[in-house]
Every structure is written in C-alpha cells, then in structure tokens.
Amino acid sequence: MATPTSASASPPPFSAQQTDPSHAEKDGVLDQEMPVPAPTSSHAEEAEPRIGKVKGICLTAVCATAMLMNVATNNGVTIALPSIGKELDFDESKLQWLVSAYSLSSGCLLLVLGRLADLYGRKKLFTMGSFWLFALSLGCSFVDDPLTLMILRGIQGIGGAAIVPSAIGILARAFPPGSRSRSIAFATFGAGAPIGGVLSLLIGGGVLVMPPDPPSTEKDRRVDWLGALLSTAGLVLIVFVLSDGEEAPNKWATPYIIVLLILGVLLLVIFSFWQLYLERVQDDPNATYSVWTPPPVMRMTLLSRGHWRYGAQMLIVFTTWSSFIGYTFWQMLFYQDYLGLSPLAAAIRLIPMPITGVICNMLVALLVGRVPVVVLMGTGTMATTLASLLFATISNAERPYWAYGFVPAIIAVFGTDFVFSAGTIFVQKLSHPHEQSVTGALFSTMTQLGSAFGLAITTVVYNRIQNNLGEDTYHLKSFHSAHFTAFALGIVACCVTIISLRGVGIVGHVKKNKLADGDPERTAANSTVSGAKEETLEKV
C-alpha cells in the first residue's frame, strides 16, 4: 500500500559546495563518495550487492550484448536502405522512416520504462525487452511490405527502450561507486555500440547471471501516468516532426508540421512543470496524501545537480550524437549514391569504426581513473568534429579512400564512445541508487533525440543546396554542406564540454593513497574527510 507523502521528511539543505563536483575534488581527483542531495524518507537505504569476479564478467557481457543489439537494430538498417528501397519498391523519400520509426518509439519510451525498471525490477524489464527485441527482429526479416516493415520497426523500438536503461541500472547497482570494476563495466557496456553486428547469443544466459531484483527502495511505488503520457506524447510529436518535416508537402511550412511541433514543445513544458510540482509535494513534510500526486517520473532538479553539470552533460550527449549521426548517415550516402558503391563495398570502408570503437572503450576503462573527465570527453568530441570537417573539405572524390575516408572512419567514434562511457559514470555519481535506471533512460533519450535532430537538420541543409544546384545528379557540394552542419554541431559539443566540465577532475576509480607514516597532518585531513562522508551517509 502506498505511503502517504506527508510521511516524507524534507531533505536537509545542501550547500553548493556539497552538490558541486568541483568542490568535492582533491588534488584534481573527484571525491569518490561525492555527496548528492539526500533522498527523502520515502526511499529506504539499498544494500550494496556483492558480486563475484566471474559473475561480474558474465553480467557485463550480457549487458554489453544488449547494448550491441539495440545499436545494431537501430543503425544496422542504414547501410541497407538503398537495397531495401529497390527490393520493396520503397519511395526513396520515405526510406528515412525505416531508421526513424525505431528511434521514435525507443527514444520516446526510454524515460517511462526507465522509471518502471527502478520501481518494479530492472531484471524483469531487461529480460522482457530482450525477448521483445528478438521476436520483432525475427518478424521484420520476413516482411515484404514497406508499410508493415515501418510499423514493425516502430514496435521493435519498445524492446530497445526497455533494455538500455535497465542494463545501466543493473551495472550501476552491481558494481560499487568509485571501483575499477565499475569503470571497466561501463566501458565494456559502451563497447557494445561500436561492435554492432554480433547477435544476442548471451541473452539467454542473462537470466542466470543477473542478480535478483532487490525490493524497491521507494515506499511509494505509484506511477505518474499523467507525466508518462505528457512526456511520451511530447517526444513522439517532436521526433515525428524532425523525421517528417523535410518530406511534408510544403516541407517545414506545412501547417500540420508547425502545429505538431508547437504542441510537442508545449506538452514537454507542461510535463516539466508537472514534475516540479510533484517533486515539491513529495519533499513537503506537511503535504497531505493525495492519489493525484504520485512520485514524479523524474525529478527535474536532477538537471541542476553538480551546479548544472548534470544538465550540461545531457546537452553534450545531444549535440555529440547529432554530429556523429549526421556524419555517418551522409558518409554512407556519399559512398553509395555519389560514388556508386555497393552496400558491401561501402560497409568495408566503415570497418575501422567498430575496431576503433572497441579500442576507445578499452582506453576509457584504463584512463577514466587517471585522466580528468574534461580531457577524455573534450578529446572525443573534438575527434568526432574533426571527422566531419575532413569529409566536408573533400576536393576530389576520385582520390583513393586512404586519402580522405580512412582517418575520419578511425576518429569519428571517439566522441560517442568517450562521451557515453565517461559520461555515464559521471551522471551516475550524481544519482541515487533508486534513480539509476531513470538516469540511464534520460541519457539514452538524449542520444535518440540528438540522432533525430542531427539527421533532420543535415537533411534540410543537404536538400536546400541540392535543389539549388539541380536534382538531376548528386553534387559534391551538397554532401559538403551536410558535413559542415555536422561539424557545427560538434563544435557546440566541444564548447559545452570544455566550459561545463572544466575543473571537475577524475570521475572513475582512483587508487587509494598510502599515507606516509608519521604524517599527522595528512592523517588528520583524511580522518576529517572520512567523518564528513560518514555524516553524509547517515543523513541519507
């Protein structure tokens, strides 16, 4: 039975120094027990699980494979778009929907399913999502009708929306904060994205190696269905507009595109104010219990944690994925449409990307405990930005692949891999145990929205230049303009990274310093820090 909200105690006030990661660091290292605003008494303390080495490896492998499935299902169809269009007699202007349909359902349901995973069990949602994704993938392979294929792709995205936030929550709970094992686990999880072509052989074993779901730490387990409806409807409308705006009869000036865009933004604004209201009610010890005020889907104050660095991280994710998807989509069409290569020949030219992606995530596991997060993510976003610039400045497409395509294929994935792995570790530090899946869902939602936005804005620019030059043939300048747009988005990601994360320090595992014998000053300082941490934990 739900506990009345009036039983909730108001959280103790926290100063900026307590919630700002930059104040929690010492000698350039982010405090591994960086305190976040204490949860209210409606959240019980969740015991840290103990997981063995072998089981931890298997668990990480299962979650990484789930990530691999999601990315492969979402993006794997891109390279086959020209062939699908010919085989199924698909209108070329509608081919984009084969990619967008999956992103539409997946991106819009991530937040809701992440909340349900935190409330009712991450293992349950993960298992159901995995089998859902497998079944719909099998169904799509037998379809020979364009409309049915688009519908199944949309339904298929529900599985991806269930497994990604659940997997992030499972890893965050299984591996203790600040440990090397957590850094390796999230880096390996991120490596599931660039591998992208392996099937889910480990999913069946996932049921066996995953620790059982603990009882929910939230005493009030009601679901804010109104908030879920507002957020889902708003995101659906915005993603639909981004996907269909360029193909509408009058493009972005089409009346229904304008109306749906305004309505989508309005619904998200209402959702934000509704969540702030519910959060204020939940934190008010004098508020009376009401069935109309359940706990919010997500606390909007999440975005302000760490002096708004949490929110800045979401913007970094959004712009990085916008730049990366813009680069990869137009790179693929450049190879197939402009150069006339077959899908297989185009895919061969992308082989450096998954190889580099795996190496990048291995580097994150090694460096996240030694290098400040701004260096990792700044380097990554700059590399992805540079890849777009190199493609935007191709002067002669007849030159060998090694002269213009090889280097961008190597460095393009740095941004997404560094930002995903290091960024996930960073935002999890600013989240409570009962918020892990919601945090993962919000992170993944930004990747989906960023992908849709990047694809839409680069398509608009490409079409404008192509129409001005004549539609009879493909023009190199049109591809240049699309890549310059992706480059501009990458510049935004670089700037936000450097400005917002400057001074944060190291977010991963850190080796414990051995205090020198007879150094009473350092020993006393260490005792003071430990006492402060214990006091914070007692408040939680």
Coordinates of C-alpha atoms in Angstrom, one line a residue:
M1 CA 0.0 0.0 0.0
A2 CA 1.4 3.4 -0.9
T3 CA 2.7 5.5 1.9
P4 CA 1.2 9.0 2.3
T5 CA 3.5 11.7 1.1
S6 CA 3.1 13.5 4.4
A7 CA 5.3 10.9 5.9
S8 CA 8.2 12.1 3.8
A9 CA 10.8 14.2 5.6
S10 CA 12.1 17.3 4.0
P11 CA 15.7 16.7 2.8
P12 CA 18.4 18.6 4.7
P13 CA 19.7 21.7 2.9
F14 CA 22.8 21.2 0.9
S15 CA 25.3 24.0 0.0
A16 CA 26.7 24.5 -3.4
Q17 CA 29.9 23.0 -2.2
Q18 CA 28.2 19.7 -1.3
T19 CA 26.5 19.3 -4.6
D20 CA 29.2 20.7 -6.9
P21 CA 31.6 18.0 -8.1
S22 CA 34.3 20.6 -8.5
H23 CA 34.3 21.2 -4.7
A24 CA 34.4 17.5 -4.0
E25 CA 37.8 17.0 -5.6
K26 CA 41.2 17.0 -4.0
D27 CA 44.4 17.2 -6.0
G28 CA 42.4 17.2 -9.2
V29 CA 40.6 14.0 -8.3
L30 CA 36.8 13.9 -7.9
D31 CA 35.8 12.6 -4.5
Q32 CA 34.7 9.0 -5.0
E33 CA 31.9 9.5 -2.4
M34 CA 30.7 12.8 -3.8
P35 CA 27.5 13.6 -1.9
V36 CA 24.4 14.4 -3.7
P37 CA 21.2 15.9 -2.2
A38 CA 19.9 13.4 0.3
P39 CA 16.7 11.4 -0.6
T40 CA 13.6 11.8 1.4
S41 CA 12.5 9.2 3.9
S42 CA 10.2 7.7 1.3
H43 CA 13.4 6.0 0.0
A44 CA 14.8 3.2 2.1
E45 CA 18.6 2.6 2.0
E46 CA 19.5 0.0 -0.6
A47 CA 22.2 -2.5 0.4
E48 CA 25.2 -2.8 -1.8
P49 CA 25.2 -6.2 -3.6
R50 CA 28.2 -8.5 -3.6
I51 CA 29.1 -10.0 -6.9
G52 CA 32.0 -12.4 -7.8
K53 CA 34.5 -11.8 -10.5
V54 CA 33.2 -14.5 -12.9
K55 CA 29.6 -13.5 -12.4
G56 CA 30.6 -9.8 -12.8
I57 CA 32.3 -10.6 -16.2
C58 CA 29.2 -12.6 -17.4
L59 CA 26.9 -9.8 -16.2
T60 CA 28.9 -7.1 -18.0
A61 CA 29.0 -9.3 -21.2
V62 CA 25.2 -9.7 -21.1
C63 CA 24.5 -6.0 -20.7
A64 CA 27.1 -5.1 -23.4
T65 CA 25.5 -7.6 -25.8
A66 CA 22.1 -5.9 -25.1
M67 CA 23.6 -2.6 -26.0
L68 CA 25.1 -4.2 -29.1
M69 CA 21.6 -5.5 -30.1
N70 CA 20.0 -2.1 -29.6
V71 CA 22.6 -0.2 -31.7
A72 CA 22.7 -2.9 -34.4
T73 CA 18.9 -3.0 -34.7
N74 CA 18.7 0.8 -34.7
N75 CA 21.5 1.7 -37.1
G76 CA 22.2 -1.6 -38.9
V77 CA 19.4 -0.9 -41.4
T78 CA 21.1 2.3 -42.6
I79 CA 23.6 0.6 -44.9
A80 CA 20.8 -1.4 -46.5
L81 CA 18.5 1.5 -47.2
P82 CA 19.3 1.7 -51.0
S83 CA 18.8 -2.0 -51.4
I84 CA 15.6 -2.1 -49.4
G85 CA 14.2 0.7 -51.5
K86 CA 14.8 -1.3 -54.7
E87 CA 13.7 -4.7 -53.4
L88 CA 10.5 -3.5 -51.8
D89 CA 9.8 -0.7 -54.3
F90 CA 10.0 1.8 -51.4
D91 CA 9.6 5.5 -52.1
E92 CA 13.1 7.0 -51.6
S93 CA 11.7 10.0 -49.7
K94 CA 10.2 7.6 -47.1
L95 CA 13.3 5.4 -46.6
Q96 CA 14.4 7.6 -43.7
W97 CA 11.4 6.3 -41.7
L98 CA 12.9 2.8 -41.5
V99 CA 15.5 4.4 -39.3
S100 CA 13.3 7.0 -37.6
A101 CA 10.5 4.6 -36.7
Y102 CA 12.7 2.7 -34.3
S103 CA 14.2 5.9 -32.8
L104 CA 10.7 7.3 -32.5
S105 CA 9.3 4.5 -30.2
S106 CA 12.6 3.8 -28.5
G107 CA 13.6 7.4 -27.7
C108 CA 10.1 8.4 -26.5
L109 CA 9.5 5.5 -24.1
L110 CA 13.0 5.4 -22.6
L111 CA 12.1 7.7 -19.7
V112 CA 8.9 5.9 -18.8
L113 CA 10.4 2.4 -19.0
G114 CA 13.5 3.5 -17.0
R115 CA 11.2 4.7 -14.2
L116 CA 9.3 1.3 -14.3
A117 CA 12.6 -0.5 -14.1
D118 CA 13.6 1.4 -11.0
L119 CA 10.2 0.7 -9.4
Y120 CA 9.4 -2.9 -10.4
G121 CA 12.7 -4.5 -11.2
R122 CA 15.5 -3.9 -13.8
K123 CA 16.0 -7.6 -14.4
K124 CA 12.3 -8.0 -15.3
L125 CA 12.3 -5.2 -17.8
F126 CA 15.7 -6.2 -19.2
T127 CA 14.5 -9.8 -19.9
M128 CA 11.2 -8.8 -21.4
G129 CA 12.8 -6.2 -23.6
S130 CA 15.4 -8.6 -24.8
F131 CA 12.9 -11.2 -25.9
W132 CA 10.7 -8.4 -27.4
L133 CA 13.6 -7.1 -29.5
F134 CA 14.5 -10.7 -30.6
A135 CA 10.9 -11.5 -31.7
L136 CA 10.3 -8.3 -33.6
S137 CA 13.7 -8.6 -35.3
L138 CA 12.7 -12.0 -36.5
G139 CA 9.3 -10.7 -37.7
C140 CA 11.0 -7.8 -39.7
S141 CA 13.1 -10.3 -41.5
F142 CA 10.1 -12.0 -43.1
V143 CA 8.2 -8.8 -44.2
D144 CA 8.0 -7.8 -47.8
D145 CA 5.6 -4.9 -47.5
P146 CA 7.0 -1.3 -46.8
L147 CA 4.2 -0.2 -44.6
T148 CA 4.3 -3.3 -42.4
L149 CA 8.0 -3.1 -42.1
M150 CA 7.8 0.5 -40.9
I151 CA 5.1 -0.5 -38.3
L152 CA 7.1 -3.4 -37.0
R153 CA 10.2 -1.2 -36.8
G154 CA 8.3 1.2 -34.6
I155 CA 7.0 -1.6 -32.3
Q156 CA 10.5 -3.1 -32.2
G157 CA 11.9 0.1 -30.6
I158 CA 9.9 -0.7 -27.4
G159 CA 12.3 -3.5 -26.7
G160 CA 15.3 -1.2 -27.0
A161 CA 13.7 1.3 -24.7
A162 CA 13.3 -1.4 -22.1
I163 CA 16.8 -3.0 -22.1
V164 CA 19.1 0.1 -22.2
P165 CA 18.1 1.9 -19.0
S166 CA 17.6 -1.4 -17.2
A167 CA 21.1 -2.5 -18.2
I168 CA 22.6 0.7 -17.0
G169 CA 20.7 0.4 -13.7
I170 CA 21.8 -3.2 -13.2
L171 CA 25.5 -2.3 -13.8
A172 CA 25.3 0.7 -11.5
R173 CA 23.9 -1.4 -8.7
A174 CA 26.2 -4.4 -9.2
F175 CA 29.5 -2.6 -9.1
P176 CA 30.3 -0.2 -6.2
P177 CA 30.9 3.5 -7.0
G178 CA 34.5 4.5 -7.4
S179 CA 35.7 1.0 -8.1
R180 CA 37.8 -0.1 -11.1
S181 CA 35.3 -2.8 -11.8
R182 CA 32.5 -0.2 -12.4
S183 CA 34.7 1.8 -14.8
I184 CA 35.5 -1.4 -16.8
A185 CA 31.9 -2.5 -16.7
F186 CA 30.6 0.8 -18.2
A187 CA 33.4 1.0 -20.7
T188 CA 32.6 -2.5 -21.8
F189 CA 28.9 -1.7 -22.0
G190 CA 29.8 1.3 -24.2
A191 CA 31.8 -1.1 -26.4
G192 CA 28.6 -2.9 -27.3
A193 CA 27.7 0.1 -29.5
P194 CA 30.6 0.0 -32.0
I195 CA 30.7 -3.8 -32.3
G196 CA 27.1 -3.6 -33.6
G197 CA 27.0 -6.7 -35.7
V198 CA 27.0 -9.6 -33.3
L199 CA 23.7 -11.3 -32.4
S200 CA 22.4 -11.8 -28.8
L201 CA 24.0 -15.2 -28.0
L202 CA 24.4 -14.2 -24.3
I203 CA 20.9 -13.0 -23.7
G204 CA 19.6 -16.4 -22.7
G205 CA 22.3 -16.6 -20.0
G206 CA 21.4 -13.2 -18.8
V207 CA 18.6 -14.5 -16.7
L208 CA 21.1 -16.7 -14.8
V209 CA 23.9 -14.3 -14.2
M210 CA 21.9 -11.2 -13.2
P211 CA 21.4 -10.7 -9.5
P212 CA 17.8 -10.8 -8.5
D213 CA 15.9 -7.6 -8.3
P214 CA 16.1 -6.1 -4.7
P215 CA 12.9 -4.8 -3.2
S216 CA 12.2 -1.3 -4.4
T217 CA 13.8 1.4 -2.1
E218 CA 10.8 3.6 -2.7
K219 CA 8.0 3.2 -0.3
D220 CA 5.5 5.0 -2.6
R221 CA 5.6 2.9 -5.7
R222 CA 2.8 4.6 -7.6
V223 CA 3.5 5.6 -11.2
D224 CA 2.9 9.1 -12.5
W225 CA 0.9 8.0 -15.5
L226 CA -0.1 11.6 -16.4
G227 CA 3.6 12.6 -16.5
A228 CA 4.4 9.4 -18.6
L229 CA 1.6 10.4 -21.0
L230 CA 2.8 14.0 -21.3
S231 CA 6.5 13.1 -21.8
T232 CA 5.8 10.3 -24.3
A233 CA 3.3 12.3 -26.4
G234 CA 5.6 15.4 -26.5
L235 CA 8.6 13.4 -27.5
V236 CA 6.6 11.4 -30.1
L237 CA 5.4 14.6 -31.8
I238 CA 8.8 16.3 -31.8
V239 CA 10.6 13.2 -33.2
F240 CA 7.9 12.8 -35.8
V241 CA 8.3 16.4 -36.9
L242 CA 12.0 16.1 -37.1
S243 CA 11.7 12.9 -39.2
D244 CA 8.9 14.1 -41.5
G245 CA 9.4 17.8 -41.7
E246 CA 11.6 17.7 -44.8
E247 CA 9.2 15.2 -46.6
A248 CA 5.9 17.1 -45.9
P249 CA 4.1 18.6 -48.9
N250 CA 5.4 22.1 -48.1
K251 CA 8.3 20.9 -46.0
W252 CA 8.6 22.8 -42.7
A253 CA 6.0 25.4 -43.8
T254 CA 3.3 22.6 -43.9
P255 CA 0.6 23.6 -41.4
Y256 CA 0.4 20.2 -39.6
I257 CA 4.2 20.2 -39.1
I258 CA 4.1 23.6 -37.4
V259 CA 1.1 22.7 -35.2
L260 CA 2.6 19.4 -34.1
L261 CA 6.0 21.0 -33.3
I262 CA 4.3 23.6 -31.2
L263 CA 2.1 21.0 -29.5
G264 CA 5.1 18.7 -28.8
V265 CA 7.1 21.5 -27.2
L266 CA 4.1 22.6 -25.2
L267 CA 3.5 19.1 -23.8
L268 CA 7.1 18.9 -22.7
V269 CA 6.9 22.3 -21.0
I270 CA 3.7 21.1 -19.2
F271 CA 5.5 17.9 -18.2
S272 CA 8.4 19.8 -16.7
F273 CA 6.2 22.0 -14.5
W274 CA 4.1 19.0 -13.5
Q275 CA 7.2 17.1 -12.4
L276 CA 8.4 20.1 -10.5
Y277 CA 5.1 20.3 -8.7
L278 CA 5.1 16.6 -7.8
E279 CA 8.6 16.9 -6.6
R280 CA 7.7 19.8 -4.3
V281 CA 4.8 17.9 -2.9
Q282 CA 6.9 14.8 -2.3
D283 CA 9.5 16.9 -0.4
D284 CA 7.0 18.8 1.7
P285 CA 6.6 17.1 5.1
N286 CA 3.3 19.0 5.7
A287 CA 1.7 17.9 2.4
T288 CA -1.4 15.8 2.7
Y289 CA -1.6 12.5 1.0
S290 CA -3.4 12.5 -2.3
V291 CA -3.9 9.9 -5.0
W292 CA -3.4 12.7 -7.6
T293 CA 0.2 13.4 -6.5
P294 CA 2.3 10.3 -7.1
P295 CA 6.1 10.5 -7.2
P296 CA 7.3 12.1 -10.4
V297 CA 8.6 10.2 -13.3
M298 CA 11.9 12.1 -13.0
R299 CA 13.0 14.8 -10.6
M300 CA 13.6 17.9 -12.7
T301 CA 16.2 19.0 -10.1
L302 CA 18.4 16.2 -11.4
L303 CA 19.4 18.6 -14.2
S304 CA 20.7 21.2 -11.7
R305 CA 22.9 18.8 -9.7
G306 CA 26.6 19.4 -9.7
H307 CA 26.0 23.1 -10.4
W308 CA 24.0 22.2 -13.6
R309 CA 26.8 19.9 -14.8
Y310 CA 24.2 17.1 -15.0
G311 CA 22.1 19.1 -17.4
A312 CA 25.2 20.2 -19.3
Q313 CA 26.1 16.5 -19.7
M314 CA 22.7 15.9 -21.4
L315 CA 23.4 18.7 -23.8
I316 CA 26.8 17.3 -24.6
V317 CA 25.3 13.9 -25.3
F318 CA 22.6 15.5 -27.5
T319 CA 25.0 17.5 -29.7
T320 CA 27.6 14.8 -29.9
W321 CA 25.1 12.3 -31.3
S322 CA 23.7 14.9 -33.6
S323 CA 27.1 15.5 -35.1
F324 CA 28.0 11.8 -35.2
I325 CA 24.8 10.6 -36.8
G326 CA 24.9 13.5 -39.3
Y327 CA 28.4 12.4 -40.2
T328 CA 27.7 8.6 -40.5
F329 CA 24.5 9.0 -42.5
W330 CA 25.9 11.3 -45.2
Q331 CA 29.1 9.4 -45.3
M332 CA 27.2 6.3 -46.2
L333 CA 25.1 8.0 -48.8
F334 CA 28.3 9.6 -50.2
Y335 CA 29.8 6.2 -50.8
Q336 CA 26.6 4.6 -52.3
D337 CA 24.9 7.5 -54.1
Y338 CA 27.7 9.8 -55.1
L339 CA 30.5 7.2 -55.7
G340 CA 28.0 4.4 -56.8
L341 CA 29.5 1.7 -54.5
S342 CA 27.6 -1.4 -53.4
P343 CA 26.4 -1.7 -49.8
L344 CA 29.1 -4.3 -49.2
A345 CA 31.8 -2.0 -50.6
A346 CA 30.5 0.9 -48.5
A347 CA 30.4 -1.2 -45.4
I348 CA 34.0 -2.3 -45.9
R349 CA 35.1 1.3 -45.8
L350 CA 33.5 1.6 -42.3
I351 CA 35.3 -1.3 -40.8
P352 CA 37.8 1.0 -38.9
M353 CA 34.8 2.4 -36.9
P354 CA 33.9 -0.6 -34.8
I355 CA 37.5 -1.6 -34.4
T356 CA 38.4 1.9 -33.1
G357 CA 35.2 1.9 -31.0
V358 CA 36.3 -1.2 -29.1
I359 CA 39.8 0.3 -28.6
C360 CA 38.2 3.6 -27.4
N361 CA 36.2 1.8 -24.7
M362 CA 39.3 -0.1 -23.6
L363 CA 41.1 3.3 -23.3
V364 CA 38.2 4.7 -21.2
A365 CA 38.5 1.7 -18.8
L366 CA 42.2 2.4 -18.4
L367 CA 42.2 6.2 -18.3
V368 CA 38.9 7.2 -16.5
G369 CA 40.6 6.7 -13.2
R370 CA 43.7 8.6 -14.2
V371 CA 42.7 11.4 -16.6
P372 CA 40.2 14.3 -15.9
V373 CA 36.8 13.7 -17.5
V374 CA 37.1 17.0 -19.4
V375 CA 40.2 15.7 -21.2
L376 CA 38.5 12.4 -22.1
M377 CA 35.2 13.9 -23.4
G378 CA 36.9 17.0 -24.8
T379 CA 39.3 14.8 -26.9
G380 CA 36.4 12.6 -28.0
T381 CA 34.1 15.5 -29.1
M382 CA 37.0 17.2 -31.0
A383 CA 37.8 14.0 -32.8
T384 CA 34.2 13.5 -34.0
T385 CA 34.0 17.1 -35.0
L386 CA 37.3 16.8 -37.0
A387 CA 35.9 13.7 -38.8
S388 CA 33.0 15.8 -40.2
L389 CA 35.4 18.6 -41.2
L390 CA 37.6 16.2 -43.1
F391 CA 34.7 14.9 -45.1
A392 CA 33.4 18.5 -45.6
T393 CA 36.6 19.5 -47.3
I394 CA 37.0 16.7 -49.9
S395 CA 38.1 18.4 -53.0
N396 CA 38.4 15.4 -55.3
A397 CA 36.3 12.3 -54.7
E398 CA 38.3 10.3 -57.2
R399 CA 41.2 10.2 -54.9
P400 CA 41.9 6.9 -53.1
Y401 CA 39.9 6.0 -50.0
W402 CA 43.0 6.2 -47.8
A403 CA 43.4 9.9 -48.7
Y404 CA 40.1 11.1 -47.3
G405 CA 38.0 8.3 -45.8
F406 CA 40.3 6.2 -43.6
V407 CA 41.3 8.8 -41.0
P408 CA 37.7 10.1 -40.4
A409 CA 36.5 6.5 -40.0
I410 CA 39.1 6.0 -37.3
I411 CA 38.4 9.1 -35.3
A412 CA 34.7 9.6 -35.8
V413 CA 33.7 7.2 -33.0
F414 CA 35.9 8.8 -30.3
G415 CA 33.2 11.3 -29.3
T416 CA 30.3 8.9 -28.9
D417 CA 32.4 6.2 -27.1
F418 CA 34.2 8.6 -24.7
V419 CA 31.1 10.6 -24.0
F420 CA 28.9 7.6 -23.4
S421 CA 31.3 5.7 -21.1
A422 CA 32.8 8.5 -19.2
G423 CA 29.6 10.5 -19.2
T424 CA 27.6 7.6 -17.8
I425 CA 30.0 7.1 -14.9
F426 CA 29.8 10.9 -14.2
V427 CA 26.0 11.2 -14.1
Q428 CA 25.6 8.0 -12.1
K429 CA 27.8 9.7 -9.4
L430 CA 25.2 12.4 -9.2
S431 CA 22.3 10.0 -8.9
H432 CA 20.9 8.0 -6.0
P433 CA 20.5 4.2 -6.3
H434 CA 16.8 4.4 -6.9
E435 CA 17.4 6.8 -9.8
Q436 CA 20.0 4.8 -11.7
S437 CA 17.7 3.5 -14.5
V438 CA 15.9 6.9 -14.9
T439 CA 19.3 8.5 -15.3
G440 CA 20.3 5.8 -17.9
A441 CA 17.0 6.4 -19.6
L442 CA 17.4 10.2 -19.7
F443 CA 21.0 9.7 -21.1
S444 CA 19.7 7.4 -23.8
T445 CA 16.8 9.7 -24.6
M446 CA 19.3 12.4 -25.4
T447 CA 21.1 10.1 -27.8
Q448 CA 17.9 9.3 -29.6
L449 CA 16.7 12.9 -29.8
G450 CA 20.2 14.0 -30.8
S451 CA 20.2 11.4 -33.6
A452 CA 16.8 12.6 -34.9
F453 CA 17.8 16.2 -34.7
G454 CA 21.2 15.7 -36.4
L455 CA 19.6 13.7 -39.2
A456 CA 16.8 16.3 -39.7
I457 CA 19.0 19.4 -39.7
T458 CA 21.7 17.9 -42.0
T459 CA 18.9 16.7 -44.4
V460 CA 17.4 20.2 -44.5
V461 CA 20.8 21.7 -45.4
Y462 CA 21.6 19.0 -47.9
N463 CA 18.2 19.3 -49.7
R464 CA 18.4 23.1 -49.9
I465 CA 21.9 23.0 -51.6
Q466 CA 20.9 20.1 -53.8
N467 CA 17.8 21.8 -55.0
N468 CA 19.7 25.0 -55.8
L469 CA 22.3 23.0 -57.8
G470 CA 19.7 20.8 -59.6
E471 CA 18.3 17.5 -58.6
D472 CA 19.3 15.6 -61.8
T473 CA 22.6 14.5 -60.3
Y474 CA 24.3 14.3 -56.9
H475 CA 26.6 17.2 -56.2
L476 CA 29.7 17.0 -54.0
K477 CA 28.9 20.5 -52.6
S478 CA 25.6 19.1 -51.2
F479 CA 27.5 16.5 -49.2
H480 CA 29.9 19.1 -48.1
S481 CA 27.1 21.3 -46.7
A482 CA 25.7 18.3 -44.7
H483 CA 29.1 17.5 -43.2
F484 CA 29.7 21.2 -42.4
T485 CA 26.4 21.2 -40.5
A486 CA 27.5 18.1 -38.5
F487 CA 30.8 19.9 -37.9
A488 CA 29.0 22.9 -36.4
L489 CA 27.0 20.6 -34.1
G490 CA 30.3 19.0 -33.0
I491 CA 31.8 22.5 -32.2
V492 CA 28.8 23.1 -29.8
A493 CA 29.5 19.8 -28.1
C494 CA 33.2 20.7 -27.7
C495 CA 32.5 24.1 -26.2
V496 CA 29.9 22.9 -23.7
T497 CA 32.3 20.1 -22.7
I498 CA 35.2 22.4 -22.0
I499 CA 33.2 25.1 -20.3
S500 CA 30.9 22.9 -18.1
L501 CA 33.4 20.2 -17.1
R502 CA 36.5 22.3 -16.5
G503 CA 37.9 21.6 -13.1
V504 CA 35.7 18.5 -12.4
G505 CA 38.7 16.2 -12.2
I506 CA 38.7 12.4 -12.4
V507 CA 35.4 10.6 -12.2
G508 CA 36.5 6.9 -12.4
H509 CA 38.3 4.6 -10.0
V510 CA 41.2 6.1 -8.1
K511 CA 44.0 4.2 -6.3
K512 CA 43.9 4.9 -2.6
N513 CA 46.8 7.0 -1.5
K514 CA 49.0 5.3 1.1
L515 CA 49.6 7.8 3.9
A516 CA 53.2 8.2 5.0
D517 CA 53.9 7.0 8.5
G518 CA 54.3 9.9 10.9
D519 CA 52.4 12.4 8.7
P520 CA 49.9 13.6 11.2
E521 CA 48.7 16.5 9.1
R522 CA 47.5 14.2 6.2
T523 CA 46.2 11.6 8.6
A524 CA 44.1 14.2 10.3
A525 CA 42.8 15.6 7.0
N526 CA 41.9 12.1 5.9
S527 CA 40.0 11.5 9.1
T528 CA 38.1 14.7 8.7
V529 CA 37.0 13.8 5.2
S530 CA 36.0 10.3 6.3
G531 CA 34.0 11.7 9.1
A532 CA 32.2 14.1 6.8
K533 CA 31.4 11.2 4.4
E534 CA 30.0 9.1 7.3
E535 CA 27.9 12.0 8.4
T536 CA 26.5 12.4 4.9
L537 CA 25.7 8.7 4.7
E538 CA 23.9 8.9 8.0
K539 CA 21.7 11.7 6.6
V540 CA 20.9 9.6 3.5

